[in-house]
JSON list of N, CA and C and ligand atoms in Angstrom, two decimals:
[
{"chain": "A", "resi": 1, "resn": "UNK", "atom": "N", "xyz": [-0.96, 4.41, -14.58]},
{"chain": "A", "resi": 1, "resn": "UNK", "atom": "CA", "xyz": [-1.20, 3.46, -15.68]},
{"chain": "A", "resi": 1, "resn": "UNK", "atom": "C", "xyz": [-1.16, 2.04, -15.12]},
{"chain": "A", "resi": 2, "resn": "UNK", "atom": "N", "xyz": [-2.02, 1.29, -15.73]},
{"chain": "A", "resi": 2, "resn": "UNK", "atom": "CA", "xyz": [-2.34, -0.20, -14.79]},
{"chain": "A", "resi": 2, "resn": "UNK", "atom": "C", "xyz": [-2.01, -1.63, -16.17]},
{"chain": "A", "resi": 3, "resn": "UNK", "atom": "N", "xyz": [-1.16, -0.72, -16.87]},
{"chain": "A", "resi": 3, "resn": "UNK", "atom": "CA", "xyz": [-0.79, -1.97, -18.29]},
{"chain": "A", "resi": 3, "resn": "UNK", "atom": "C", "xyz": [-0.03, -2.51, -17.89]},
{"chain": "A", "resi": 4, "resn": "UNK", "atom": "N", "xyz": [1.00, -2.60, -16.74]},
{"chain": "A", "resi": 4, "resn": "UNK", "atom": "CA", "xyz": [1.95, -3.70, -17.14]},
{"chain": "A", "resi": 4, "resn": "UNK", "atom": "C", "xyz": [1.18, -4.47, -15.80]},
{"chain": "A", "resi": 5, "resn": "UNK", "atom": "N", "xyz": [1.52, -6.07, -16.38]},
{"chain": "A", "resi": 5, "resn": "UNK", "atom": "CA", "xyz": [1.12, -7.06, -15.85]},
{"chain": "A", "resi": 5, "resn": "UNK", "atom": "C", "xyz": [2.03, -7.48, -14.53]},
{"chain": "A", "resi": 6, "resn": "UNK", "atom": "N", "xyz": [1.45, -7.63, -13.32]},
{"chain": "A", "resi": 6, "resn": "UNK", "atom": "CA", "xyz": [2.53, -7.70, -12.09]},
{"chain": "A", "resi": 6, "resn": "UNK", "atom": "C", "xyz": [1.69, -9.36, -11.54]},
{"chain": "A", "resi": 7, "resn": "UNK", "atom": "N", "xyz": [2.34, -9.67, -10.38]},
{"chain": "A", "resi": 7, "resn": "UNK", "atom": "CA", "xyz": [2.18, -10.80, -9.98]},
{"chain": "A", "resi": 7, "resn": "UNK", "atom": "C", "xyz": [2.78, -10.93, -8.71]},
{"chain": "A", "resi": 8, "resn": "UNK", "atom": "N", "xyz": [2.61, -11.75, -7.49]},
{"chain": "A", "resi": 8, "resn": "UNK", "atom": "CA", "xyz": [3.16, -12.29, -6.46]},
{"chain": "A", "resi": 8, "resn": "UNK", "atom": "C", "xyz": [3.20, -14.06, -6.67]},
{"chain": "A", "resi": 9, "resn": "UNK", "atom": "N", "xyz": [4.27, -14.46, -6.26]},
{"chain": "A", "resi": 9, "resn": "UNK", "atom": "CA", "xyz": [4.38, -15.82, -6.33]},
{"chain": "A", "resi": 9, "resn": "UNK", "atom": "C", "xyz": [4.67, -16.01, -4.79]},
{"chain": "A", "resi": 10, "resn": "UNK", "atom": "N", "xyz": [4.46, -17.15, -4.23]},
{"chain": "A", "resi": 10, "resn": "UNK", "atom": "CA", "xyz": [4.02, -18.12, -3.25]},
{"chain": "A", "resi": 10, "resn": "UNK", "atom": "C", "xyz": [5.28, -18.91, -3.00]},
{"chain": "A", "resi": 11, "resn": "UNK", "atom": "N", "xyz": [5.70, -19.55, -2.25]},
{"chain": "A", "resi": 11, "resn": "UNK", "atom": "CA", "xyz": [6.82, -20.47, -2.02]},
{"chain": "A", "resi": 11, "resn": "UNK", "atom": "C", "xyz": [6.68, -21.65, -3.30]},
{"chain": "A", "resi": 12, "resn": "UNK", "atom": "N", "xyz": [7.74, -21.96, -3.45]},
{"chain": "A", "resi": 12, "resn": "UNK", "atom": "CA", "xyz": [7.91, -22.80, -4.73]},
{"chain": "A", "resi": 12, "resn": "UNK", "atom": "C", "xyz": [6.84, -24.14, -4.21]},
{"chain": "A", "resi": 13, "resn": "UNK", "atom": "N", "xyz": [7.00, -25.08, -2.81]},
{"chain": "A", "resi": 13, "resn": "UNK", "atom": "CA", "xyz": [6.53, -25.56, -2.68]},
{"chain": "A", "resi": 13, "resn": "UNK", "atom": "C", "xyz": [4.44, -25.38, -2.74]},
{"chain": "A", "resi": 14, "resn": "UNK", "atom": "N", "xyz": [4.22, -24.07, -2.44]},
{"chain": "A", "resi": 14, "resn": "UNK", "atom": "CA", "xyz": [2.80, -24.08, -2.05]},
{"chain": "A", "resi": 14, "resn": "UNK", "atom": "C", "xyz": [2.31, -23.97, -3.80]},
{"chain": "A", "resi": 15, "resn": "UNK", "atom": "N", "xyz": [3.28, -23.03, -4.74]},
{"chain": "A", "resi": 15, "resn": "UNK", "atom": "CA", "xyz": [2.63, -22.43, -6.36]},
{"chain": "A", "resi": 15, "resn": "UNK", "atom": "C", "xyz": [1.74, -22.01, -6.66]},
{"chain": "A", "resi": 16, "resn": "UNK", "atom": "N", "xyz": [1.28, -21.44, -5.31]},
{"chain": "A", "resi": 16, "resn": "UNK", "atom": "CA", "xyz": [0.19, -20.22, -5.38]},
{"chain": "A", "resi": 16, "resn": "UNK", "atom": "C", "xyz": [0.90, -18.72, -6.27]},
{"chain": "A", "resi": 17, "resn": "UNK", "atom": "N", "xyz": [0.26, -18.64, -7.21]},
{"chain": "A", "resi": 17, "resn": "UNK", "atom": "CA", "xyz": [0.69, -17.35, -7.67]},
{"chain": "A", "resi": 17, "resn": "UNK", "atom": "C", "xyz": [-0.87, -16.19, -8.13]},
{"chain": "A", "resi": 18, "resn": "UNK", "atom": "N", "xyz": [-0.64, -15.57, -7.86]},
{"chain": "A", "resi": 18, "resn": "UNK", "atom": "CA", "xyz": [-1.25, -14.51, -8.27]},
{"chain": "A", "resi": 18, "resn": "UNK", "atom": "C", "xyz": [-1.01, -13.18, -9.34]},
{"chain": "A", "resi": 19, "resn": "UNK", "atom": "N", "xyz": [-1.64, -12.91, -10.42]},
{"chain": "A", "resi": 19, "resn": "UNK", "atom": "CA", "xyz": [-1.48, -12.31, -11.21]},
{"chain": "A", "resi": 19, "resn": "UNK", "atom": "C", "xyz": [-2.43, -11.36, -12.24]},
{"chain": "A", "resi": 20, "resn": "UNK", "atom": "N", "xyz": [-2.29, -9.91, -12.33]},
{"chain": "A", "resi": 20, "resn": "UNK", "atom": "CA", "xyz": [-3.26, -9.32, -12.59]},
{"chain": "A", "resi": 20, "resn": "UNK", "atom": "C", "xyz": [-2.59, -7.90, -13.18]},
{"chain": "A", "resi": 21, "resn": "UNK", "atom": "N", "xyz": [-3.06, -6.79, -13.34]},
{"chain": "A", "resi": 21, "resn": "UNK", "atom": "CA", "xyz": [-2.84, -5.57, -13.51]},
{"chain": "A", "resi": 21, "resn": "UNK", "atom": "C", "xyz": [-3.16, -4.74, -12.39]},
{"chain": "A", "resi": 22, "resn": "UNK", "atom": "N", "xyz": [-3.79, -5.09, -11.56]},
{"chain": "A", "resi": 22, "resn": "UNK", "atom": "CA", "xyz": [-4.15, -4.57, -10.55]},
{"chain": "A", "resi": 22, "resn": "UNK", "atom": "C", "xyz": [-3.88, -4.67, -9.13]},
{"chain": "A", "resi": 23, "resn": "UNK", "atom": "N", "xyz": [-2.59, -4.04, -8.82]},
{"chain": "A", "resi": 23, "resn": "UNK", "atom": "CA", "xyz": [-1.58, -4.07, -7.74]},
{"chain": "A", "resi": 23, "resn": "UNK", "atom": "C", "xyz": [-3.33, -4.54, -6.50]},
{"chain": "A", "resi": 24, "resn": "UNK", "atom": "N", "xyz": [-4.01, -3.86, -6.02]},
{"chain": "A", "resi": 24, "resn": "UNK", "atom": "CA", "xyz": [-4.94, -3.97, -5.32]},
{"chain": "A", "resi": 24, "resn": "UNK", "atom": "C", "xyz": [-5.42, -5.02, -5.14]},
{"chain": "A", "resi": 25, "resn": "UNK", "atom": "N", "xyz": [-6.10, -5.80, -6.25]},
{"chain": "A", "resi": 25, "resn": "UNK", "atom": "CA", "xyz": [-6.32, -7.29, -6.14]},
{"chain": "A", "resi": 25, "resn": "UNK", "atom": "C", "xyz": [-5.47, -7.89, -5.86]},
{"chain": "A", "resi": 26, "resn": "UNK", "atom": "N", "xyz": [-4.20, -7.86, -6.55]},
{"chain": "A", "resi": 26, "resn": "UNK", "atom": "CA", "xyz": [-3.15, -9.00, -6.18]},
{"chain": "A", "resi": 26, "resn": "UNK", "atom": "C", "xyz": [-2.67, -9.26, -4.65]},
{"chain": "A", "resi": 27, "resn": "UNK", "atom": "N", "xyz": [-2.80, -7.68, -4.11]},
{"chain": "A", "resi": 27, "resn": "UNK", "atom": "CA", "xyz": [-2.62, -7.70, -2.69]},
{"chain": "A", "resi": 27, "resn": "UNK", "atom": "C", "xyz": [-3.52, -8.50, -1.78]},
{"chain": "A", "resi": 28, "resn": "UNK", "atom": "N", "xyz": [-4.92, -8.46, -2.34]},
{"chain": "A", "resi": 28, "resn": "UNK", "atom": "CA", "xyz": [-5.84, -9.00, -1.53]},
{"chain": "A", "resi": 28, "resn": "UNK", "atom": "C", "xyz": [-5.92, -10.49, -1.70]},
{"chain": "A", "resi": 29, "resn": "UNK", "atom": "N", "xyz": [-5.72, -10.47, -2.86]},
{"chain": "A", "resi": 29, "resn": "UNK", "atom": "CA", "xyz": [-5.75, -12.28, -2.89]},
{"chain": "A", "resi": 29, "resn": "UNK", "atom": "C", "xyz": [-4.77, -12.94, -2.38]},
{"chain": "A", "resi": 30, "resn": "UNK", "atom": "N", "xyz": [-3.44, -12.35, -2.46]},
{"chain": "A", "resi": 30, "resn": "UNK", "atom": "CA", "xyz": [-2.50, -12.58, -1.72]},
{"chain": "A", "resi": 30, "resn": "UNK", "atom": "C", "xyz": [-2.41, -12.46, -0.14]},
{"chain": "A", "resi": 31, "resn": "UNK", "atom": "N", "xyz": [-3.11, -11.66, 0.38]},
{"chain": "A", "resi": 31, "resn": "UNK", "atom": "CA", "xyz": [-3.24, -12.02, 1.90]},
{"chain": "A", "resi": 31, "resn": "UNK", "atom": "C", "xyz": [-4.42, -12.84, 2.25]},
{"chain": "A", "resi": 32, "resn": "UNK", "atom": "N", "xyz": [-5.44, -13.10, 1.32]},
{"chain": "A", "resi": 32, "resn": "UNK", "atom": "CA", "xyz": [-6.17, -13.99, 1.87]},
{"chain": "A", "resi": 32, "resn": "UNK", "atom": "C", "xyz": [-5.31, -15.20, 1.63]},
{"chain": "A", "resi": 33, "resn": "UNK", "atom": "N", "xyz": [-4.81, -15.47, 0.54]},
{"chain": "A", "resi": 33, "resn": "UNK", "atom": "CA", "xyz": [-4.10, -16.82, 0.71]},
{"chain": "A", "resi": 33, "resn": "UNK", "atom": "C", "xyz": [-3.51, -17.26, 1.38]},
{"chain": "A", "resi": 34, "resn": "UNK", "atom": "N", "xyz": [-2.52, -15.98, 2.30]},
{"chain": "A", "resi": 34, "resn": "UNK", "atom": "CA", "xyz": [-1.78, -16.45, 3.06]},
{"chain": "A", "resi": 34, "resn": "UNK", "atom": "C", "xyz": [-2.22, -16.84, 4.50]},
{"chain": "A", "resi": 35, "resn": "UNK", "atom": "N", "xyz": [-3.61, -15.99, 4.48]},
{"chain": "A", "resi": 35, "resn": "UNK", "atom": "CA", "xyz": [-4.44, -16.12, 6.13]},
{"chain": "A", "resi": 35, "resn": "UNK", "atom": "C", "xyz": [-5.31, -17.62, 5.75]},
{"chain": "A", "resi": 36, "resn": "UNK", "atom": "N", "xyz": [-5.87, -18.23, 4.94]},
{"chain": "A", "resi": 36, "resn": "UNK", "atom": "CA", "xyz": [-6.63, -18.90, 4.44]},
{"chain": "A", "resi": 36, "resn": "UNK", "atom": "C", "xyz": [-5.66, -20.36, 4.72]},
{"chain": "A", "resi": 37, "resn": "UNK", "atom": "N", "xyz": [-4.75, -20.27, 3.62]},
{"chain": "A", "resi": 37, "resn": "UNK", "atom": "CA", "xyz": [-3.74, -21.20, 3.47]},
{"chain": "A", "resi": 37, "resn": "UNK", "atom": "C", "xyz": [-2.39, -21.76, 4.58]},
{"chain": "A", "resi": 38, "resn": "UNK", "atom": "N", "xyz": [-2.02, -20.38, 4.77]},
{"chain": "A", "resi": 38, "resn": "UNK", "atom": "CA", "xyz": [-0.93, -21.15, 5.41]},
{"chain": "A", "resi": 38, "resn": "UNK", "atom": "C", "xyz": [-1.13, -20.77, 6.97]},
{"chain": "A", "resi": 39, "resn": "UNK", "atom": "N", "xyz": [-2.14, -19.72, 7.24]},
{"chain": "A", "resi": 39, "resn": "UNK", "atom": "CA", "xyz": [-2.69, -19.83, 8.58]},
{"chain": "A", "resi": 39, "resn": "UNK", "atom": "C", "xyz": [-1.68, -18.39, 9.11]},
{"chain": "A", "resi": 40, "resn": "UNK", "atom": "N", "xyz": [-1.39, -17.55, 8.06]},
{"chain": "A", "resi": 40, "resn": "UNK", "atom": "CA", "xyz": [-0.26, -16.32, 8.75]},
{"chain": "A", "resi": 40, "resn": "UNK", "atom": "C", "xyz": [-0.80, -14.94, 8.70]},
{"chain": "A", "resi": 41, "resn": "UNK", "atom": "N", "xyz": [-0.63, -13.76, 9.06]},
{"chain": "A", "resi": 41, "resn": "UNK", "atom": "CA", "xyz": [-0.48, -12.83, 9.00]},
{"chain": "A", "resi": 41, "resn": "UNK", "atom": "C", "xyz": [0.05, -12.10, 7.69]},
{"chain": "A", "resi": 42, "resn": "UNK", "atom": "N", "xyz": [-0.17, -10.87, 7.67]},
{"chain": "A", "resi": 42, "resn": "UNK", "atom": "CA", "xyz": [0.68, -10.41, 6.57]},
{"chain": "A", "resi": 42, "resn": "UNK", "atom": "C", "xyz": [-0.42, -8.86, 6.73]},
{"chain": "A", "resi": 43, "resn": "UNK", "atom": "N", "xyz": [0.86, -7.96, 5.89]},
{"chain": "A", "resi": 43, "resn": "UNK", "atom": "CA", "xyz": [0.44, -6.60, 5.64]},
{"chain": "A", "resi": 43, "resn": "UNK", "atom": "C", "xyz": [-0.25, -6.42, 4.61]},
{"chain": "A", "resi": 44, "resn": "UNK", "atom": "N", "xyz": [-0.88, -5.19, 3.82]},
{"chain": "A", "resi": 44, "resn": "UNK", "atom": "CA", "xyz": [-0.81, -4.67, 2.60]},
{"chain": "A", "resi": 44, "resn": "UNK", "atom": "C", "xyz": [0.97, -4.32, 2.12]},
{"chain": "A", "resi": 45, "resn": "UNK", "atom": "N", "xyz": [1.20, -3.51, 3.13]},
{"chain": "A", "resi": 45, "resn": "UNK", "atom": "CA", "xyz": [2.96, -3.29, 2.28]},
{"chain": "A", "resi": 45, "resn": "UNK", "atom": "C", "xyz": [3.73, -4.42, 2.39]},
{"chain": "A", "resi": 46, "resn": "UNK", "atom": "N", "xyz": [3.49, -5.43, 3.13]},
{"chain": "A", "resi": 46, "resn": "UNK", "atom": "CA", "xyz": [4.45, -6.29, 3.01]},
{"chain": "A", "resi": 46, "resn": "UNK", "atom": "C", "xyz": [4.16, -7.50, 1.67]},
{"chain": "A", "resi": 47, "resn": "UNK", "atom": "N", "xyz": [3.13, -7.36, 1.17]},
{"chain": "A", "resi": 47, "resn": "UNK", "atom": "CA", "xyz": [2.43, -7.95, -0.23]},
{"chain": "A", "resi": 47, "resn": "UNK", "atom": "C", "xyz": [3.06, -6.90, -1.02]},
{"chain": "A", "resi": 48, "resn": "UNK", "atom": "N", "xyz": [2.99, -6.00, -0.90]},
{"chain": "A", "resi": 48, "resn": "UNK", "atom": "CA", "xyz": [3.58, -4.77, -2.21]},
{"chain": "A", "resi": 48, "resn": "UNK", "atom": "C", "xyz": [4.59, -4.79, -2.55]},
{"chain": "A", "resi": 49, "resn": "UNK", "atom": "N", "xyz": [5.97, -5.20, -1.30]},
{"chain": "A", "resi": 49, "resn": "UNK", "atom": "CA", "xyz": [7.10, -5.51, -1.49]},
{"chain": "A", "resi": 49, "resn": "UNK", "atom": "C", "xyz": [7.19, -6.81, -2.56]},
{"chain": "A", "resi": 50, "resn": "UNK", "atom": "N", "xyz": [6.27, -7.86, -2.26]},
{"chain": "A", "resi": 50, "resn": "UNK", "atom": "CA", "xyz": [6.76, -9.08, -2.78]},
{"chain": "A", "resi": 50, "resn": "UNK", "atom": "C", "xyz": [6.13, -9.13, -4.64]},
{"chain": "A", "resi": 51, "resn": "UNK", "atom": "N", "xyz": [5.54, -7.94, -5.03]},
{"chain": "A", "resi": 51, "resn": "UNK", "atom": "CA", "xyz": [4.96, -7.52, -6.31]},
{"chain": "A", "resi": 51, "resn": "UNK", "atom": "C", "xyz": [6.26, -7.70, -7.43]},
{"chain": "A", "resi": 52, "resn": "UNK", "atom": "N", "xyz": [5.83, -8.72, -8.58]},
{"chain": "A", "resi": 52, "resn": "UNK", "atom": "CA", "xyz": [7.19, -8.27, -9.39]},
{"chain": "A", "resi": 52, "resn": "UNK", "atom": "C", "xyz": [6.36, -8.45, -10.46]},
{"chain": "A", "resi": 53, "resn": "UNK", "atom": "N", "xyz": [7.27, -7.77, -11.69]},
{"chain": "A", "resi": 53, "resn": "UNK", "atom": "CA", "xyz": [6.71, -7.79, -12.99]},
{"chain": "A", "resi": 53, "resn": "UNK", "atom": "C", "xyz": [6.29, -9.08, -14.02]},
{"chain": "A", "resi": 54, "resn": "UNK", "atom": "N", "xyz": [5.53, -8.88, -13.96]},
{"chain": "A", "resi": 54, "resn": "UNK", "atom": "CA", "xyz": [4.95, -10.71, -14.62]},
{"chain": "A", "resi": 54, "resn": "UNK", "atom": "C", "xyz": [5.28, -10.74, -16.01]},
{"chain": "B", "resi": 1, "resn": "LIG", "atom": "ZN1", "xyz": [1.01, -20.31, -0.54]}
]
């Protein structure tokens, strides 16, 4: 089931957040941001970890 609303948030300073129903997107937008933006690396599971309920 893909109803509850989840999200990753960003360092307080950057307030990139991301938010959706769809663990998949959030992952992806979330590692592009982080390769895009802050110039880093990152997993799929290590985005999954940082998933909380929006
Ligand atoms: Zn950021």
């Amino acid at each position: 089931m893909a109803a509850n609303l989840k999200k990753i948030e960003c360092e307080p300073e950057c307030g990139f957040m991301v938010r959706s129903h769809d663990e998949n997107e959030i992952v992806n937008l979330a590692l592009s941001h982080v390769s895009n933006i802050h110039n880093m690396r990152s997993t799929p599971v290590e985005m999954r970890g940082k998933i909380e309920p929006a």
